[in-house]
PDB file of C-alpha atoms in Angstrom:
ATOM      1  CA  MET A 173      47.212 186.757  74.996  1.00  0.00           C
ATOM      2  CA  ALA A 174      50.600 186.010  76.462  1.00  0.00           C
ATOM      3  CA  SER A 175      48.968 184.318  79.433  1.00  0.00           C
ATOM      4  CA  THR A 176      46.922 182.080  77.124  1.00  0.00           C
ATOM      5  CA  GLU A 177      49.997 181.038  75.168  1.00  0.00           C
ATOM      6  CA  LEU A 178      51.844 180.342  78.396  1.00  0.00           C
ATOM      7  CA  ASP A 179      48.995 178.200  79.691  1.00  0.00           C
ATOM      8  CA  SER A 180      48.891 176.337  76.397  1.00  0.00           C
ATOM      9  CA  ALA A 181      52.632 175.704  76.500  1.00  0.00           C
ATOM     10  CA  ILE A 182      52.445 174.497  80.103  1.00  0.00           C
ATOM     11  CA  LYS A 183      49.548 172.210  79.251  1.00  0.00           C
ATOM     12  CA  LYS A 184      51.386 170.788  76.235  1.00  0.00           C
ATOM     13  CA  SER A 185      54.518 170.232  78.292  1.00  0.00           C
ATOM     14  CA  ALA A 186      52.516 168.463  81.003  1.00  0.00           C
ATOM     15  CA  ASN A 187      50.782 166.343  78.373  1.00  0.00           C
ATOM     16  CA  ASP A 188      54.114 165.343  76.818  1.00  0.00           C
ATOM     17  CA  LEU A 189      55.469 164.492  80.251  1.00  0.00           C
ATOM     18  CA  THR A 190      52.436 162.283  80.909  1.00  0.00           C
ATOM     19  CA  LYS A 191      52.972 160.475  77.619  1.00  0.00           C
ATOM     20  CA  GLU A 192      56.658 160.015  78.300  1.00  0.00           C
ATOM     21  CA  LEU A 193      55.971 158.629  81.763  1.00  0.00           C
ATOM     22  CA  GLU A 194      53.397 156.238  80.305  1.00  0.00           C
ATOM     23  CA  VAL A 195      55.892 154.949  77.737  1.00  0.00           C
ATOM     24  CA  GLU A 196      58.456 154.385  80.468  1.00  0.00           C
ATOM     25  CA  ARG A 197      55.845 152.642  82.637  1.00  0.00           C
ATOM     26  CA  ILE A 198      54.930 150.237  79.835  1.00  0.00           C
ATOM     27  CA  MET A 199      58.574 149.496  79.060  1.00  0.00           C
ATOM     28  CA  SER A 200      59.281 148.719  82.723  1.00  0.00           C
ATOM     29  CA  ALA A 201      56.116 146.636  83.228  1.00  0.00           C
ATOM     30  CA  PHE A 202      56.258 142.855  83.588  1.00  0.00           C
ATOM     31  CA  LYS A 203      55.793 141.697  79.998  1.00  0.00           C
ATOM     32  CA  LEU A 204      54.334 138.270  80.804  1.00  0.00           C
ATOM     33  CA  ASN A 205      51.355 139.793  82.626  1.00  0.00           C
ATOM     34  CA  PRO A 206      49.006 141.787  80.346  1.00  0.00           C
ATOM     35  CA  TYR A 207      47.258 143.262  83.399  1.00  0.00           C
ATOM     36  CA  ASP A 208      50.507 144.982  84.354  1.00  0.00           C
ATOM     37  CA  ILE A 209      51.057 146.376  80.861  1.00  0.00           C
ATOM     38  CA  LEU A 210      47.515 147.794  80.634  1.00  0.00           C
ATOM     39  CA  ASP A 211      47.631 148.884  84.290  1.00  0.00           C
ATOM     40  CA  LEU A 212      44.370 147.077  85.046  1.00  0.00           C
ATOM     41  CA  PRO A 213      43.121 145.409  88.233  1.00  0.00           C
ATOM     42  CA  LEU A 214      42.828 141.628  88.155  1.00  0.00           C
ATOM     43  CA  SER A 215      39.047 141.949  88.402  1.00  0.00           C
ATOM     44  CA  ALA A 216      38.767 144.073  85.235  1.00  0.00           C
ATOM     45  CA  THR A 217      35.891 143.256  82.913  1.00  0.00           C
ATOM     46  CA  GLU A 218      36.013 142.964  79.142  1.00  0.00           C
ATOM     47  CA  THR A 219      34.637 146.493  78.850  1.00  0.00           C
ATOM     48  CA  ASP A 220      37.332 147.785  81.192  1.00  0.00           C
ATOM     49  CA  VAL A 221      39.983 146.191  79.001  1.00  0.00           C
ATOM     50  CA  LYS A 222      38.663 147.870  75.849  1.00  0.00           C
ATOM     51  CA  LYS A 223      38.346 151.297  77.491  1.00  0.00           C
ATOM     52  CA  GLN A 224      41.804 151.133  79.029  1.00  0.00           C
ATOM     53  CA  TYR A 225      43.408 150.049  75.775  1.00  0.00           C
ATOM     54  CA  ARG A 226      41.717 152.841  73.854  1.00  0.00           C
ATOM     55  CA  LYS A 227      42.802 155.403  76.433  1.00  0.00           C
ATOM     56  CA  LYS A 228      46.419 154.233  76.542  1.00  0.00           C
ATOM     57  CA  SER A 229      46.740 153.776  72.786  1.00  0.00           C
ATOM     58  CA  LEU A 230      45.510 157.313  72.100  1.00  0.00           C
ATOM     59  CA  LEU A 231      47.930 158.619  74.687  1.00  0.00           C
ATOM     60  CA  ILE A 232      51.112 157.082  73.299  1.00  0.00           C
ATOM     61  CA  HIS A 233      50.209 156.480  69.656  1.00  0.00           C
ATOM     62  CA  PRO A 234      53.398 156.852  67.557  1.00  0.00           C
ATOM     63  CA  ASP A 235      51.640 159.190  65.112  1.00  0.00           C
ATOM     64  CA  LYS A 236      50.805 161.627  67.910  1.00  0.00           C
ATOM     65  CA  PHE A 237      53.792 161.292  70.202  1.00  0.00           C
ATOM     66  CA  LYS A 238      57.361 160.879  69.021  1.00  0.00           C
ATOM     67  CA  HIS A 239      59.489 158.883  71.400  1.00  0.00           C
ATOM     68  CA  GLU A 240      62.467 156.608  70.768  1.00  0.00           C
ATOM     69  CA  LYS A 241      60.641 153.728  72.470  1.00  0.00           C
ATOM     70  CA  GLY A 242      57.113 154.829  71.623  1.00  0.00           C
ATOM     71  CA  LEU A 243      56.580 152.289  68.838  1.00  0.00           C
ATOM     72  CA  GLU A 244      57.873 149.414  70.965  1.00  0.00           C
ATOM     73  CA  ALA A 245      55.677 150.468  73.897  1.00  0.00           C
ATOM     74  CA  PHE A 246      52.656 150.685  71.607  1.00  0.00           C
ATOM     75  CA  ASP A 247      53.345 147.140  70.341  1.00  0.00           C
ATOM     76  CA  PHE A 248      53.469 145.823  73.922  1.00  0.00           C
ATOM     77  CA  LEU A 249      50.204 147.600  74.657  1.00  0.00           C
ATOM     78  CA  LYS A 250      48.497 146.046  71.634  1.00  0.00           C
ATOM     79  CA  LYS A 251      49.774 142.540  72.460  1.00  0.00           C
ATOM     80  CA  ALA A 252      48.486 142.873  76.027  1.00  0.00           C
ATOM     81  CA  HIS A 253      45.058 143.901  74.748  1.00  0.00           C
ATOM     82  CA  ASP A 254      44.977 141.010  72.261  1.00  0.00           C
ATOM     83  CA  HIS A 255      45.953 138.620  75.049  1.00  0.00           C
ATOM     84  CA  LEU A 256      43.075 139.681  77.289  1.00  0.00           C
ATOM     85  CA  ALA A 257      40.655 139.918  74.360  1.00  0.00           C
ATOM     86  CA  ASP A 258      41.241 136.241  73.564  1.00  0.00           C
ATOM     87  CA  PRO A 259      38.991 134.188  75.902  1.00  0.00           C
ATOM     88  CA  ALA A 260      41.302 131.155  75.946  1.00  0.00           C
ATOM     89  CA  LYS A 261      44.450 133.169  76.692  1.00  0.00           C
ATOM     90  CA  ARG A 262      42.687 135.255  79.324  1.00  0.00           C
ATOM     91  CA  LYS A 263      41.415 132.088  80.972  1.00  0.00           C
ATOM     92  CA  ASP A 264      44.993 130.821  81.235  1.00  0.00           C
ATOM     93  CA  ILE A 265      46.330 134.025  82.803  1.00  0.00           C
ATOM     94  CA  ASP A 266      43.330 134.220  85.163  1.00  0.00           C
ATOM     95  CA  MET A 267      43.956 130.648  86.324  1.00  0.00           C
ATOM     96  CA  ILE A 268      47.558 131.529  87.104  1.00  0.00           C
ATOM     97  CA  MET A 269      46.557 134.637  89.035  1.00  0.00           C
ATOM     98  CA  THR A 270      43.881 132.660  90.919  1.00  0.00           C
ATOM     99  CA  HIS A 271      46.517 130.131  91.906  1.00  0.00           C
ATOM    100  CA  ALA A 272      48.769 132.982  93.034  1.00  0.00           C
ATOM    101  CA  ARG A 273      45.907 134.462  95.095  1.00  0.00           C
ATOM    102  CA  THR A 274      45.346 131.105  96.784  1.00  0.00           C
ATOM    103  CA  GLN A 275      49.005 130.833  97.746  1.00  0.00           C
ATOM    104  CA  VAL A 276      49.034 134.391  99.120  1.00  0.00           C
ATOM    105  CA  LEU A 277      45.888 133.731 101.151  1.00  0.00           C
ATOM    106  CA  LYS A 278      47.432 130.584 102.570  1.00  0.00           C
ATOM    107  CA  SER A 279      50.604 132.431 103.526  1.00  0.00           C
ATOM    108  CA  ILE A 280      48.606 135.200 105.253  1.00  0.00           C
ATOM    109  CA  LEU A 281      45.777 133.276 106.932  1.00  0.00           C
ATOM    110  CA  GLY A 282      47.433 129.895 107.361  1.00  0.00           C
ATOM    111  CA  ASP A 283      45.527 126.635 107.070  1.00  0.00           C
ATOM    112  CA  GLY A 284      42.249 128.355 107.965  1.00  0.00           C
ATOM    113  CA  TYR A 285      42.114 130.297 104.713  1.00  0.00           C
ATOM    114  CA  SER A 286      39.259 130.062 102.231  1.00  0.00           C
ATOM    115  CA  THR A 287      39.240 130.951  98.557  1.00  0.00           C
ATOM    116  CA  ASN A 288      35.808 132.523  99.037  1.00  0.00           C
ATOM    117  CA  ILE A 289      37.275 135.381 101.053  1.00  0.00           C
ATOM    118  CA  SER A 290      36.798 138.670  99.194  1.00  0.00           C
ATOM    119  CA  ASP A 291      39.492 141.262  98.729  1.00  0.00           C
ATOM    120  CA  ASP A 292      37.497 143.621 101.001  1.00  0.00           C
ATOM    121  CA  ASP A 293      37.912 141.352 104.001  1.00  0.00           C
ATOM    122  CA  PRO A 294      39.294 143.360 106.978  1.00  0.00           C
ATOM    123  CA  ARG A 295      42.145 140.903 107.321  1.00  0.00           C
ATOM    124  CA  LEU A 296      43.315 141.811 103.805  1.00  0.00           C
ATOM    125  CA  THR A 297      42.754 145.558 103.657  1.00  0.00           C
ATOM    126  CA  ASP A 298      45.594 146.794 105.847  1.00  0.00           C
ATOM    127  CA  LEU A 299      48.378 144.606 104.521  1.00  0.00           C
ATOM    128  CA  SER A 300      51.773 145.917 103.554  1.00  0.00           C
ATOM    129  CA  PRO A 301      52.432 145.493 100.712  1.00  0.00           C
ATOM    130  CA  PRO A 302      48.788 145.548  99.577  1.00  0.00           C
ATOM    131  CA  PHE A 303      47.008 142.271  98.943  1.00  0.00           C
ATOM    132  CA  GLU A 304      46.729 142.684  95.166  1.00  0.00           C
ATOM    133  CA  GLN A 305      50.375 143.666  94.922  1.00  0.00           C
ATOM    134  CA  GLN A 306      51.323 140.449  96.705  1.00  0.00           C
ATOM    135  CA  ILE A 307      49.144 138.498  94.282  1.00  0.00           C
ATOM    136  CA  ARG A 308      50.882 140.134  91.322  1.00  0.00           C
ATOM    137  CA  ALA A 309      54.302 139.343  92.794  1.00  0.00           C
ATOM    138  CA  LYS A 310      53.376 135.690  93.332  1.00  0.00           C
ATOM    139  CA  GLY A 311      51.844 135.573  89.857  1.00  0.00           C
ATOM    140  CA  ARG A 312      55.094 136.910  88.447  1.00  0.00           C
ATOM    141  CA  GLU A 313      57.011 134.058  90.074  1.00  0.00           C
ATOM    142  CA  ILE A 314      54.628 131.481  88.615  1.00  0.00           C
ATOM    143  CA  LEU A 315      54.709 133.061  85.153  1.00  0.00           C
ATOM    144  CA  VAL A 316      58.502 133.169  85.170  1.00  0.00           C
ATOM    145  CA  GLU A 317      58.694 129.499  86.153  1.00  0.00           C
ATOM    146  CA  ASP A 318      56.234 128.569  83.406  1.00  0.00           C
ATOM    147  CA  GLU A 319      58.145 130.603  80.839  1.00  0.00           C
ATOM    148  CA  LEU A 320      61.452 129.017  81.810  1.00  0.00           C
ATOM    149  CA  ALA A 321      59.898 125.558  81.594  1.00  0.00           C
ATOM    150  CA  ARG A 322      58.490 126.395  78.165  1.00  0.00           C
ATOM    151  CA  ARG A 323      61.872 127.604  76.929  1.00  0.00           C
ATOM    152  CA  ARG A 324      63.632 124.511  78.267  1.00  0.00           C
ATOM    153  CA  LYS A 325      61.095 122.320  76.527  1.00  0.00           C
ATOM    154  CA  GLN A 326      61.512 124.270  73.309  1.00  0.00           C
ATOM    155  CA  LYS A 327      65.297 124.088  73.565  1.00  0.00           C
ATOM    156  CA  LEU A 328      65.115 120.336  74.136  1.00  0.00           C
ATOM    157  CA  ALA A 329      62.825 119.969  71.131  1.00  0.00           C
ATOM    158  CA  TYR A 330      65.290 121.930  68.988  1.00  0.00           C
ATOM    159  CA  ALA A 331      68.168 119.798  70.291  1.00  0.00           C
ATOM    160  CA  ASN A 332      66.300 116.581  69.513  1.00  0.00           C
ATOM    161  CA  GLU A 333      65.435 117.900  66.083  1.00  0.00           C
ATOM    162  CA  GLY A 334      69.085 118.788  65.463  1.00  0.00           C
ATOM    163  CA  ALA A 335      70.265 115.375  66.674  1.00  0.00           C
ATOM    164  CA  GLU A 336      67.722 113.637  64.453  1.00  0.00           C
ATOM    165  CA  LYS A 337      68.828 115.719  61.487  1.00  0.00           C
ATOM    166  CA  ALA A 338      72.498 114.971  62.177  1.00  0.00           C
ATOM    167  CA  ARG A 339      71.708 111.256  62.493  1.00  0.00           C
ATOM    168  CA  ALA A 340      69.870 111.288  59.165  1.00  0.00           C
ATOM    169  CA  GLU A 341      72.751 113.123  57.481  1.00  0.00           C
ATOM    170  CA  ALA A 342      75.232 110.609  58.918  1.00  0.00           C
ATOM    171  CA  GLU A 343      73.171 107.715  57.570  1.00  0.00           C
ATOM    172  CA  VAL A 344      73.009 109.317  54.128  1.00  0.00           C
ATOM    173  CA  ALA A 345      76.771 109.925  54.165  1.00  0.00           C
ATOM    174  CA  ALA A 346      77.415 106.325  55.248  1.00  0.00           C
ATOM    175  CA  ARG A 347      75.237 104.949  52.451  1.00  0.00           C
ATOM    176  CA  LYS A 348      76.936 107.210  49.932  1.00  0.00           C
ATOM    177  CA  ARG A 349      80.383 106.158  51.144  1.00  0.00           C
ATOM    178  CA  LYS A 350      79.387 102.491  50.956  1.00  0.00           C
ATOM    179  CA  VAL A 351      78.156 102.900  47.380  1.00  0.00           C
ATOM    180  CA  GLU A 352      81.371 104.680  46.389  1.00  0.00           C
ATOM    181  CA  GLU A 353      83.530 101.994  47.981  1.00  0.00           C
ATOM    182  CA  GLN A 354      81.509  99.264  46.284  1.00  0.00           C
ATOM    183  CA  ALA A 355      81.855 100.988  42.923  1.00  0.00           C
ATOM    184  CA  LYS A 356      85.583 101.440  43.483  1.00  0.00           C
ATOM    185  CA  TRP A 357      86.009  97.783  44.456  1.00  0.00           C
ATOM    186  CA  GLU A 358      84.079  96.609  41.412  1.00  0.00           C
ATOM    187  CA  GLY A 359      86.143  98.908  39.200  1.00  0.00           C
ATOM    188  CA  CYS A 360      89.415  97.586  40.600  1.00  0.00           C
ATOM    189  CA  ASN A 361      88.359  93.963  40.184  1.00  0.00           C
ATOM    190  CA  THR A 362      87.109  94.258  36.632  1.00  0.00           C
ATOM    191  CA  ILE A 363      89.553  92.463  34.311  1.00  0.00           C
ATOM    192  CA  SER A 364      89.107  92.973  30.597  1.00  0.00           C
ATOM    193  CA  MET A 365      90.181  90.569  27.871  1.00  0.00           C
ATOM    194  CA  PRO A 366      93.279  92.646  26.908  1.00  0.00           C
ATOM    195  CA  HIS A 367      94.447  92.417  30.514  1.00  0.00           C
ATOM    196  CA  ILE A 368      94.077  88.646  30.475  1.00  0.00           C
ATOM    197  CA  ILE A 369      95.984  88.296  27.189  1.00  0.00           C
ATOM    198  CA  PHE A 370      98.738  90.649  28.308  1.00  0.00           C
ATOM    199  CA  SER A 371      99.074  88.823  31.616  1.00  0.00           C
ATOM    200  CA  PHE A 372      99.418  85.511  29.782  1.00  0.00           C
ATOM    201  CA  LEU A 373     102.133  86.918  27.516  1.00  0.00           C
ATOM    202  CA  ILE A 374     104.070  88.343  30.466  1.00  0.00           C
ATOM    203  CA  THR A 375     103.893  84.983  32.216  1.00  0.00           C
ATOM    204  CA  ARG A 376     105.262  83.194  29.147  1.00  0.00           C
ATOM    205  CA  ILE A 377     108.048  85.753  28.700  1.00  0.00           C
ATOM    206  CA  GLU A 378     109.053  85.410  32.344  1.00  0.00           C
ATOM    207  CA  TYR A 379     109.186  81.654  31.930  1.00  0.00           C
ATOM    208  CA  VAL A 380     111.508  82.019  28.925  1.00  0.00           C
ATOM    209  CA  ALA A 381     113.635  84.528  30.826  1.00  0.00           C
ATOM    210  CA  ASP A 382     113.993  82.235  33.807  1.00  0.00           C
ATOM    211  CA  THR A 383     114.950  79.366  31.487  1.00  0.00           C
ATOM    212  CA  CYS A 384     117.382  81.180  29.177  1.00  0.00           C
ATOM    213  CA  PHE A 385     118.919  83.620  31.629  1.00  0.00           C
ATOM    214  CA  PRO A 386     119.206  81.926  34.985  1.00  0.00           C
ATOM    215  CA  PHE A 387     120.299  84.313  37.655  1.00  0.00           C
ATOM    216  CA  SER A 388     120.896  83.460  41.263  1.00  0.00           C
ATOM    217  CA  SER A 389     121.272  85.948  44.020  1.00  0.00           C
ATOM    218  CA  SER A 390     120.577  86.134  47.677  1.00  0.00           C
ATOM    219  CA  GLN A 391     117.953  88.727  46.817  1.00  0.00           C
ATOM    220  CA  ASN A 392     115.940  86.084  44.947  1.00  0.00           C
ATOM    221  CA  ASP A 393     115.192  84.406  48.238  1.00  0.00           C
ATOM    222  CA  GLU A 394     114.057  87.635  49.866  1.00  0.00           C
ATOM    223  CA  MET A 395     110.322  87.786  50.365  1.00  0.00           C
ATOM    224  CA  ILE A 396     108.876  91.187  49.667  1.00  0.00           C
ATOM    225  CA  VAL A 397     105.841  91.599  51.861  1.00  0.00           C
ATOM    226  CA  SER A 398     103.118  94.035  50.974  1.00  0.00           C
ATOM    227  CA  LYS A 399     101.194  96.204  53.437  1.00  0.00           C
ATOM    228  CA  THR A 400      98.538  93.535  53.809  1.00  0.00           C
ATOM    229  CA  GLY A 401     101.138  90.981  54.940  1.00  0.00           C
ATOM    230  CA  GLU A 402     100.932  88.858  51.779  1.00  0.00           C
ATOM    231  CA  THR A 403     103.876  87.974  49.526  1.00  0.00           C
ATOM    232  CA  SER A 404     103.961  90.147  46.428  1.00  0.00           C
ATOM    233  CA  ARG A 405     105.252  88.026  43.548  1.00  0.00           C
ATOM    234  CA  ARG A 406     104.858  90.940  41.183  1.00  0.00           C
ATOM    235  CA  LYS A 407     107.183  93.161  43.221  1.00  0.00           C
ATOM    236  CA  ARG A 408     109.727  90.377  43.464  1.00  0.00           C
ATOM    237  CA  ARG A 409     109.691  89.850  39.692  1.00  0.00           C
ATOM    238  CA  ARG A 410     110.110  93.533  38.990  1.00  0.00           C
ATOM    239  CA  ARG A 411     113.019  93.644  41.392  1.00  0.00           C
ATOM    240  CA  GLU A 412     114.626  90.655  39.642  1.00  0.00           C
ATOM    241  CA  ARG A 413     114.242  92.360  36.269  1.00  0.00           C
ATOM    242  CA  ARG A 414     115.875  95.529  37.626  1.00  0.00           C
ATOM    243  CA  THR A 415     118.712  93.402  39.033  1.00  0.00           C
ATOM    244  CA  ILE A 416     119.221  91.795  35.622  1.00  0.00           C
ATOM    245  CA  CYS A 417     119.393  95.225  33.995  1.00  0.00           C
ATOM    246  CA  MET A 418     121.952  96.533  36.502  1.00  0.00           C
ATOM    247  CA  CYS A 419     124.207  93.478  36.824  1.00  0.00           C
ATOM    248  CA  TRP A 420     124.441  91.908  33.354  1.00  0.00           C
ATOM    249  CA  ASP A 421     126.274  94.788  31.733  1.00  0.00           C
ATOM    250  CA  LYS A 422     128.587  92.500  29.733  1.00  0.00           C
ATOM    251  CA  ASN A 423     125.716  90.600  28.185  1.00  0.00           C
ATOM    252  CA  TRP A 424     124.014  93.052  25.848  1.00  0.00           C
ATOM    253  CA  GLY A 425     121.217  90.695  24.881  1.00  0.00           C
ATOM    254  CA  ALA A 426     120.399  89.813  28.457  1.00  0.00           C
ATOM    255  CA  ARG A 427     120.466  93.493  29.436  1.00  0.00           C
ATOM    256  CA  VAL A 428     118.056  94.502  26.675  1.00  0.00           C
ATOM    257  CA  PHE A 429     115.782  91.553  27.376  1.00  0.00           C
ATOM    258  CA  GLY A 430     115.776  92.379  31.079  1.00  0.00           C
ATOM    259  CA  LYS A 431     114.829  95.982  30.404  1.00  0.00           C
ATOM    260  CA  PHE A 432     112.057  94.778  28.140  1.00  0.00           C
ATOM    261  CA  LEU A 433     110.698  92.587  30.901  1.00  0.00           C
ATOM    262  CA  PHE A 434     110.956  95.441  33.408  1.00  0.00           C
ATOM    263  CA  TYR A 435     109.009  97.902  31.254  1.00  0.00           C
ATOM    264  CA  ALA A 436     106.505  95.261  30.204  1.00  0.00           C
ATOM    265  CA  GLU A 437     105.830  94.444  33.827  1.00  0.00           C
ATOM    266  CA  SER A 438     105.416  98.170  34.607  1.00  0.00           C
ATOM    267  CA  ILE A 439     102.892  98.573  31.803  1.00  0.00           C
ATOM    268  CA  HIS A 440     101.084  95.464  32.984  1.00  0.00           C
ATOM    269  CA  SER A 441     100.839  96.833  36.536  1.00  0.00           C
ATOM    270  CA  PHE A 442      99.606 100.178  35.249  1.00  0.00           C
ATOM    271  CA  LEU A 443      96.859  98.560  33.176  1.00  0.00           C
ATOM    272  CA  PHE A 444      95.668  96.527  36.148  1.00  0.00           C
ATOM    273  CA  ALA A 445      95.522  99.683  38.234  1.00  0.00           C
ATOM    274  CA  LEU A 446      93.090 101.350  35.820  1.00  0.00           C
TER     275      LEU A 446
END
């Protein structure tokens, strides 16, 4: 009884070790080659693929064997089977491996090689490393180059898509800014009837002020230039009114009238700014 239990424990331990080694083999296999993941020869038939997948999947199925990488290994195994089960995808991988075989044959036999040479040819049986292993290594190089080219193309497509999106956003922002500036310009240049009447009254009052209260100063001849380089008559008038208010202290009427003109001009400027 004890011997039977010991044998059972040894068998279970060996079985678990086999499963663990299989998981590690799948995780270390070259992921771009489904033949490597399923551990199949390049000449495997469709039936061989199905049998091998069934055998491996039962061995490392996550429901039967708990391993930290068991689920990931099982996913790789399933993807490899699906790849070889798809005729179009298998045709692509077989073409790559055929191209790799041709290059290996050329490197071994030189210019006298022929693609019709079988793997059992005496010139290919005693190679080190083995002929199929060399084919797999060359196939790996080709697959890596193709994958890198695909990723570069995808990255370039994403970059072009991002640049196109940024260009479209810039155009939208430019149109929006143009509309806002146009609306602002139209708002600033809209003069209502009250503005016109008030401007006329201010002009008449300034004429009366210049006639009744003449005031000469060197500052009257000073030209106040705005930021745009044009003479600002409005600023000059406001400065004259402030000068009247500050200098004509002895003339109460002139001082009051000057302040009135100053505040009236301020209100007028404020209304035009609306």
